[in-house]
Coordinates of C-alpha atoms and ligand atoms in Angstrom, one line a residue:
M186 CA -29.5 22.4 6.9
T187 CA -29.7 18.6 6.1
A188 CA -26.8 16.2 6.8
I189 CA -25.0 16.2 3.4
E190 CA -24.7 20.3 3.3
A191 CA -23.2 20.5 6.7
P192 CA -19.1 21.6 6.2
S193 CA -18.5 18.6 8.7
R194 CA -19.0 16.4 5.7
I195 CA -15.3 16.2 4.7
E196 CA -15.0 14.7 8.4
P197 CA -12.3 13.1 9.3
A198 CA -10.2 16.0 7.6
R199 CA -6.7 14.8 9.4
I200 CA -4.9 11.6 10.0
E201 CA -5.3 11.6 13.8
N202 CA -3.7 8.5 15.0
P203 CA -1.5 7.4 12.2
S204 CA -0.3 4.1 11.7
S205 CA 3.1 2.6 12.5
E206 CA 3.6 2.4 8.3
L207 CA 2.4 6.0 7.9
V208 CA 4.4 7.2 10.9
D209 CA 7.2 5.6 9.1
L210 CA 6.5 7.1 5.3
S211 CA 6.3 10.5 6.6
L212 CA 10.0 10.1 8.5
E213 CA 11.4 8.9 5.4
V214 CA 9.6 11.8 3.4
V215 CA 11.5 14.5 6.0
A216 CA 14.6 12.5 6.0
K217 CA 14.7 12.3 2.2
A218 CA 13.8 15.9 1.7
E219 CA 16.6 17.1 3.8
L220 CA 19.2 15.2 2.0
L221 CA 17.9 16.4 -1.4
G222 CA 20.3 19.0 -3.4
R223 CA 22.7 19.1 0.1
A224 CA 25.9 18.7 -1.8
L225 CA 24.7 21.0 -4.9
H226 CA 25.8 24.6 -5.0
P227 CA 23.0 27.1 -4.7
E228 CA 23.7 28.2 -7.8
T229 CA 23.4 24.9 -9.3
A230 CA 20.5 24.6 -7.1
A231 CA 18.4 27.6 -8.3
Q232 CA 19.0 26.7 -11.9
L233 CA 17.6 23.1 -11.3
A234 CA 14.3 24.3 -9.5
R235 CA 13.9 26.7 -12.8
T236 CA 13.9 23.0 -14.4
V237 CA 11.6 21.5 -11.9
R238 CA 9.5 23.8 -12.3
I239 CA 8.8 23.6 -15.9
M240 CA 8.6 19.9 -14.8
N241 CA 5.8 20.8 -12.7
T242 CA 3.6 22.9 -14.9
Y243 CA 3.9 20.3 -17.6
Y244 CA 3.0 17.5 -15.1
S245 CA 0.0 19.9 -13.5
N246 CA -1.6 21.1 -16.9
L247 CA -1.0 16.8 -18.4
I248 CA -3.3 15.6 -15.5
E249 CA -5.8 18.4 -16.8
G250 CA -5.3 17.0 -20.1
H251 CA -3.1 19.8 -21.7
N252 CA -0.2 18.6 -23.2
T253 CA 2.0 21.5 -23.4
R254 CA 5.4 20.6 -24.1
P255 CA 8.4 21.1 -22.1
R256 CA 10.3 22.9 -24.9
E257 CA 7.3 25.0 -25.6
I258 CA 6.9 26.1 -21.6
E259 CA 10.2 27.2 -22.0
Q260 CA 9.7 29.3 -25.0
A261 CA 6.7 30.4 -23.9
L262 CA 8.5 31.8 -20.8
D263 CA 10.3 34.3 -23.2
G264 CA 7.1 35.7 -24.9
I265 CA 4.5 34.3 -26.7
E266 CA 3.2 35.1 -30.3
P267 CA -0.1 36.6 -30.5
L268 CA -1.0 34.3 -33.5
D269 CA 0.0 31.3 -32.1
D270 CA -2.8 28.5 -32.7
R271 CA -1.1 27.0 -28.8
R272 CA -1.3 30.3 -27.1
D273 CA -3.8 29.9 -24.9
L274 CA -2.0 26.7 -23.3
K275 CA 1.2 28.5 -24.0
I276 CA -0.7 31.3 -21.2
E277 CA -1.7 28.8 -19.1
A278 CA 1.7 27.5 -18.5
V279 CA 3.9 30.3 -18.2
A280 CA 1.1 31.4 -15.4
H281 CA 1.7 27.9 -13.8
Y282 CA 5.0 28.6 -13.6
R283 CA 5.2 31.7 -12.6
V284 CA 3.0 31.4 -9.7
Q285 CA 5.0 28.2 -8.3
Q286 CA 8.0 30.5 -8.8
N287 CA 6.7 33.0 -6.8
I288 CA 5.7 30.4 -3.8
D289 CA 9.1 29.3 -4.0
E290 CA 10.9 32.4 -3.4
R291 CA 8.6 33.2 -0.9
A292 CA 8.8 30.2 0.9
A293 CA 13.0 30.9 0.5
A294 CA 12.4 34.4 2.1
A295 CA 10.2 32.8 4.5
T296 CA 7.3 35.3 3.6
L297 CA 4.7 32.4 2.4
P298 CA 1.7 33.0 3.7
D299 CA -0.6 29.7 5.4
P300 CA -1.2 27.8 2.3
A301 CA -4.5 26.7 3.9
S302 CA -5.5 30.4 4.3
L303 CA -8.6 31.1 2.2
D304 CA -6.9 34.8 0.7
F305 CA -4.0 32.5 -0.3
I306 CA -5.3 30.0 -2.1
R307 CA -8.3 32.3 -3.9
Q308 CA -5.4 34.3 -4.9
L309 CA -3.2 30.9 -6.2
H310 CA -6.3 30.5 -8.7
R311 CA -6.6 34.7 -9.4
D312 CA -3.0 34.5 -10.5
F313 CA -3.2 30.9 -12.4
Y314 CA -5.7 32.6 -14.2
A315 CA -3.8 36.4 -14.6
G316 CA -4.1 37.0 -18.7
A317 CA -6.8 34.2 -19.5
T318 CA -9.0 34.7 -22.6
E319 CA -12.2 34.9 -22.2
K320 CA -12.7 31.6 -24.0
M321 CA -10.6 30.4 -21.7
L322 CA -13.1 31.5 -18.8
T323 CA -16.0 30.0 -20.6
I324 CA -17.1 27.3 -18.5
A325 CA -20.0 25.2 -21.0
G326 CA -21.9 22.3 -21.0
N327 CA -25.0 20.8 -19.3
N328 CA -27.2 23.3 -20.8
R329 CA -25.1 26.2 -19.1
S330 CA -22.2 28.8 -20.0
F331 CA -21.2 31.0 -17.8
I332 CA -17.5 33.1 -17.9
M333 CA -15.8 32.3 -14.3
V334 CA -14.7 35.2 -11.9
P335 CA -10.2 34.2 -11.6
G336 CA -10.7 33.7 -7.8
E337 CA -14.3 33.5 -6.9
W338 CA -15.6 30.3 -5.3
R339 CA -18.8 28.5 -7.1
R340 CA -21.9 30.1 -6.5
G341 CA -25.4 29.8 -7.8
N342 CA -26.9 26.3 -9.4
E343 CA -25.5 26.9 -12.9
Q344 CA -21.9 26.6 -10.9
D345 CA -22.6 23.4 -9.3
V346 CA -20.2 20.7 -10.3
E347 CA -19.4 16.9 -10.4
V348 CA -16.4 15.4 -10.4
G349 CA -16.2 11.8 -11.5
R350 CA -19.0 9.9 -9.4
H351 CA -18.5 12.3 -6.6
L352 CA -21.1 14.9 -6.1
P353 CA -19.0 18.1 -4.4
P354 CA -21.1 20.5 -2.3
A355 CA -23.7 23.0 -3.9
S356 CA -22.3 26.0 -5.0
D357 CA -23.8 28.3 -2.3
R358 CA -22.2 25.6 0.1
V359 CA -18.8 26.0 -0.9
A360 CA -18.1 29.5 1.1
D361 CA -19.2 27.6 4.6
F362 CA -17.0 24.6 3.6
M363 CA -14.1 26.8 2.8
A364 CA -14.2 28.5 5.8
Y365 CA -14.2 24.9 7.5
F366 CA -11.5 23.7 5.6
H367 CA -9.2 26.6 6.7
R368 CA -10.5 26.1 10.5
R369 CA -9.6 22.0 10.1
F370 CA -6.1 23.1 7.8
A371 CA -4.7 26.1 9.0
F372 CA -0.8 25.7 9.8
E373 CA -0.9 29.1 11.6
P374 CA -4.4 29.4 13.4
E375 CA -5.9 31.7 15.4
S376 CA -5.4 31.3 18.9
N377 CA -8.8 30.5 19.4
E378 CA -9.0 27.7 16.7
K379 CA -5.6 25.7 18.0
M380 CA -7.5 22.5 18.9
L381 CA -8.8 22.1 15.5
A382 CA -6.2 23.1 13.0
V383 CA -2.6 21.8 12.4
G384 CA -0.7 23.8 13.5
P385 CA 3.4 23.7 13.8
S386 CA 3.9 20.1 14.0
R387 CA 6.1 18.5 11.1
S388 CA 4.3 15.4 11.2
A389 CA 0.9 17.0 11.4
R390 CA 1.7 19.2 8.1
L391 CA 3.0 16.5 6.2
F392 CA -0.3 14.1 6.9
A393 CA -2.4 17.4 6.3
M394 CA -1.0 18.1 3.0
A395 CA -2.2 14.9 1.8
T396 CA -5.6 15.1 3.2
A397 CA -5.9 18.9 2.4
H398 CA -5.7 17.8 -1.3
H399 CA -8.8 15.7 -1.5
R400 CA -10.8 17.3 0.9
F401 CA -10.1 20.6 -1.2
N402 CA -11.1 19.1 -4.2
Y403 CA -13.7 17.0 -2.7
I404 CA -15.1 20.6 -1.8
H405 CA -14.0 21.2 -5.6
P406 CA -14.3 25.1 -4.9
F407 CA -13.9 26.9 -8.1
P408 CA -15.9 26.1 -11.1
D409 CA -12.7 24.9 -13.0
G410 CA -8.6 24.7 -12.3
N411 CA -9.1 23.2 -8.5
G412 CA -6.6 20.0 -9.3
R413 CA -3.9 23.1 -10.7
V414 CA -4.6 24.8 -7.6
S415 CA -4.7 22.0 -4.8
R416 CA -1.3 20.9 -6.8
L417 CA 0.1 24.8 -5.9
M418 CA -1.6 24.7 -2.7
S419 CA 0.1 21.0 -1.6
H420 CA 3.7 23.0 -3.1
A421 CA 3.3 25.6 -0.7
M422 CA 2.4 22.8 2.0
A423 CA 5.2 21.2 1.7
H424 CA 7.5 24.4 1.8
A425 CA 5.4 24.8 5.4
A426 CA 6.1 21.4 6.0
G427 CA 9.6 22.0 5.7
I428 CA 10.3 19.3 2.8
G429 CA 10.2 21.6 0.1
A430 CA 13.9 20.8 -0.3
H431 CA 14.2 24.7 -2.4
G432 CA 12.2 23.4 -5.2
L433 CA 13.8 20.6 -5.8
W434 CA 11.0 18.3 -6.2
S435 CA 7.2 18.8 -6.8
I436 CA 4.2 16.5 -6.1
S437 CA 2.9 16.7 -10.0
R438 CA 5.2 14.1 -11.7
G439 CA 4.3 11.5 -8.9
L440 CA 0.5 12.0 -9.1
A441 CA 0.6 12.3 -13.0
R442 CA 2.8 8.8 -13.3
G443 CA 1.6 7.2 -10.0
L444 CA 3.7 4.2 -8.7
A445 CA 3.1 1.3 -11.1
G446 CA 4.2 3.3 -14.1
G447 CA 2.6 3.3 -17.4
P448 CA -0.9 3.4 -18.1
K449 CA -1.9 2.0 -14.8
G450 CA 0.6 4.4 -13.1
R451 CA -1.4 7.3 -14.7
A452 CA -4.6 6.0 -13.7
E453 CA -3.8 5.6 -9.5
Y454 CA -4.0 9.5 -9.0
K455 CA -8.0 9.3 -9.8
E456 CA -8.3 5.7 -8.3
Y457 CA -7.0 7.0 -5.0
M458 CA -8.7 10.4 -5.2
A459 CA -11.9 8.1 -5.5
W460 CA -11.4 5.9 -2.2
A461 CA -11.1 9.1 -0.3
D462 CA -14.6 10.4 -1.6
E463 CA -15.9 6.8 -0.1
Q464 CA -18.9 6.9 2.9
R465 CA -18.0 5.9 6.4
Q466 CA -18.2 2.1 5.7
G467 CA -19.6 1.0 9.2
E468 CA -18.6 1.3 12.8
R469 CA -15.2 0.3 12.5
D470 CA -14.2 3.2 9.6
G471 CA -13.9 6.0 12.4
R472 CA -16.9 8.7 13.7
G473 CA -16.6 11.1 10.6
N474 CA -18.8 11.2 7.7
L475 CA -16.5 9.7 5.1
S476 CA -14.5 6.3 5.3
R477 CA -11.1 6.8 7.9
K478 CA -9.9 4.0 5.9
G479 CA -10.2 5.7 2.3
L480 CA -8.2 8.6 3.5
E481 CA -5.8 6.4 4.8
L482 CA -5.2 4.5 2.0
F483 CA -5.5 8.0 0.1
T484 CA -2.4 9.3 2.6
G485 CA -0.5 6.1 2.5
W486 CA -0.4 6.2 -1.4
F487 CA 0.6 10.4 -1.6
L488 CA 3.2 9.4 0.8
R489 CA 4.5 6.6 -1.3
V490 CA 4.3 8.7 -4.1
C491 CA 6.7 11.6 -2.2
V492 CA 9.6 8.8 -1.2
D493 CA 9.3 7.8 -5.0
Q494 CA 9.9 11.2 -6.3
L495 CA 12.2 12.4 -3.6
D496 CA 14.1 9.5 -4.7
Y497 CA 14.6 9.7 -8.3
M498 CA 15.2 13.7 -7.8
G499 CA 18.2 12.8 -5.2
S500 CA 19.0 10.4 -8.2
L501 CA 19.3 12.8 -11.1
F502 CA 20.9 15.6 -8.8
D503 CA 23.7 13.2 -7.3
L504 CA 26.8 15.4 -7.8
D505 CA 28.8 12.1 -9.6
A506 CA 26.0 11.1 -11.5
L507 CA 25.2 14.3 -12.6
G508 CA 28.8 14.9 -13.2
G509 CA 28.8 11.9 -15.4
R510 CA 25.9 12.7 -17.5
L511 CA 27.8 16.3 -18.2
K512 CA 30.2 14.2 -19.7
R513 CA 28.3 11.8 -21.7
Y514 CA 26.7 14.8 -23.2
V515 CA 30.2 16.2 -24.1
D516 CA 31.0 12.6 -25.5
R517 CA 27.8 12.6 -27.7
H518 CA 28.2 16.0 -29.4
E519 CA 31.3 15.7 -31.8
T520 CA 31.4 19.5 -32.1
L521 CA 32.7 19.4 -28.3
P522 CA 36.3 18.3 -27.4
A523 CA 36.7 16.6 -24.2
E524 CA 38.1 19.2 -22.7
A525 CA 34.6 20.7 -22.3
A526 CA 33.7 18.6 -19.8
R527 CA 36.4 20.0 -17.6
L528 CA 34.4 23.4 -17.9
L529 CA 30.7 21.9 -17.0
Q530 CA 32.3 19.7 -14.1
E531 CA 34.2 23.1 -12.5
A532 CA 30.9 25.4 -12.9
L533 CA 29.1 22.0 -11.2
V534 CA 31.6 22.0 -8.2
R535 CA 32.2 25.7 -7.8
G536 CA 28.4 27.0 -8.8
A537 CA 30.4 29.5 -11.3
F538 CA 33.8 30.5 -12.8
E539 CA 35.4 33.6 -14.6
R540 CA 35.6 33.3 -17.9
G541 CA 39.7 34.4 -17.9
E542 CA 39.6 31.1 -15.6
A543 CA 39.1 28.6 -18.8
P544 CA 42.4 28.2 -20.6
R545 CA 43.6 26.7 -16.6
I546 CA 40.7 25.0 -16.0
T547 CA 41.1 23.1 -19.7
G548 CA 44.4 23.3 -20.0
L549 CA 44.0 24.7 -23.5
P550 CA 45.8 28.0 -25.4
E551 CA 44.0 31.7 -24.9
R552 CA 42.2 31.3 -27.8
S553 CA 41.0 27.5 -28.1
A554 CA 39.6 27.6 -24.2
R555 CA 37.8 31.1 -25.4
R556 CA 36.0 29.4 -28.6
L557 CA 35.4 26.3 -26.4
L558 CA 33.2 28.2 -23.9
K559 CA 31.8 30.1 -26.6
A560 CA 30.6 26.4 -28.2
L561 CA 29.2 25.5 -24.6
T562 CA 27.2 29.2 -24.2
D563 CA 26.0 28.5 -27.4
E564 CA 24.6 25.0 -26.7
G565 CA 23.4 27.1 -23.5
L566 CA 24.7 24.7 -21.3
L567 CA 26.5 27.6 -20.0
A568 CA 25.5 31.2 -19.5
S569 CA 26.1 34.6 -17.1
T570 CA 23.9 36.9 -16.2
T571 CA 25.9 40.0 -17.6
E572 CA 28.0 39.5 -21.3
K573 CA 31.5 39.0 -19.3
G574 CA 30.2 37.8 -16.1
A575 CA 31.0 34.3 -14.7
V576 CA 29.1 31.4 -16.1
S577 CA 27.6 28.9 -14.4
L578 CA 25.4 25.9 -15.8
R579 CA 22.1 25.8 -17.5
F580 CA 20.0 23.0 -18.1
P581 CA 18.2 23.7 -21.3
T582 CA 15.7 21.4 -22.4
H583 CA 17.1 20.0 -25.5
A584 CA 19.6 18.5 -23.4
L585 CA 17.3 16.7 -20.6
D586 CA 17.2 13.4 -22.2
I587 CA 21.0 13.0 -21.6
L588 CA 20.9 14.9 -18.4
F589 CA 18.1 13.9 -16.7
P590 CA 16.8 10.9 -18.3
R591 CA 13.1 9.9 -17.5
L592 CA 12.2 13.2 -16.4
Y593 CA 9.8 13.7 -18.6
P594 CA 7.7 10.7 -20.7
E595 CA 9.6 9.7 -24.0
G596 CA 8.8 11.3 -26.7
V597 CA 7.7 15.2 -25.3
Ligands
ADP46 N1 -12.7 11.3 -7.1 C1 -12.4 12.7 -6.7 N2 -12.6 13.3 -5.8 C2 -12.1 14.5 -5.9 N3 -11.5 15.3 -6.2 C3 -11.3 14.6 -7.6 C4 -11.3 13.4 -7.9 N4 -11.4 12.6 -9.4 C5 -10.2 13.9 -9.5 N5 -10.2 14.8 -9.0 C6 -9.6 16.4 -9.1 O1 -10.4 17.2 -9.5 C7 -9.0 17.7 -10.5 C8 -9.9 18.2 -11.6 O2 -10.8 19.4 -11.2 P1 -11.0 20.3 -12.2 O3 -11.5 21.9 -11.4 O4 -11.4 20.4 -13.2 O5 -9.4 21.1 -11.8 P2 -8.3 21.5 -13.3 O6 -9.0 22.5 -14.4 O7 -6.9 22.3 -12.4 O8 -8.0 20.1 -13.9 C9 -7.9 16.6 -11.1 O9 -7.1 17.3 -10.8 C10 -7.9 15.9 -9.5 O10 -7.3 16.8 -8.4
MG47 MG1 -10.8 21.3 -15.5

């Protein structure tokens, strides 16, 4: 076997002796993830996790160049018209949302499998393409055309890929590379693999979340969909590393926007991925095939992106600030009297309240209070699971500009 086709080509796969800068960053991520959403009522947090999932779906598909707007995603979750000319994009967005929802739910129930296990990764790909049309699965270009089988690794020459300037392993080597990937990135290794694998340490898992993200894309095991699947895998790894914060943040917004903001920030993800593709640069650059420095650069950037996203989400979900923005929403809507803010504040703090409590909360007579409640449910800001049941907060897309500024780029 030539050196280039040996799976150890992905070494160094992990950060073995982290610099103090990387250690400090990892501690910061852990501390911030633990605080995120702590003050929120579980019902409010669950509704926010839904908003975050739509956001993650939007950004992860945007990185692929698929611009499916948040409002479209929200509507598509309720069903997609058969003749809709953006049907394929919507199918893809809904699938992404559902896969993440499943990850979040399994993380909450403590039944999430090892996110580096090959069955799990292949299932992510299968589920992401569930419902995809033949057109969506057709890979064409470079004098070839074939239909991708969801959940199956690349195989055969015609499924070889290029990623920018990087040439991933030949398709017939993917199974071996992924077996090696699992040995190096298993969070829950078999006893005889423990020495090589990540294991239970939280900081080791956090570094592995970053490096596995790159090494997975470096292998590029599927003909297409690697980026989206890797971002879902990273989301699952965040949960498994204990920094998932109940689904209240996710990595895709950060990968899409970078740290610098604007066009420069949008280019960062690809730039840092390319750093980590670099071959080892001489004696002082580790002992693997690839550059240790390049991997450390990527990992530092990835963790700073995590910190930035956690800070931003923390600022959005701060109880006082969110209460203030709910009030601003009411102030800006002439049809809503000032008392509406009291109802929203009550739902924010208590998670839910009974409809019959509206007169007491607002100080309004029964009929006016009932009319106000109806106005807020019509706006989509309050809702209940049963018709007469207790109401809780919702975060409809049309209100996000005011409630969560900068969650999306302007004008989407
Ligand atoms: N230089 C690089 N090295 C490794 N991976 C890269 C590089 N540049 C981009 N990528 C990854 O490749 C992904 C695109 O691969 P692709 O299979 O088309 O995934 P998707 O269809 O989900 O976007 C990007 O989202 C990124 O994660
Ligand atoms: Mg693609």
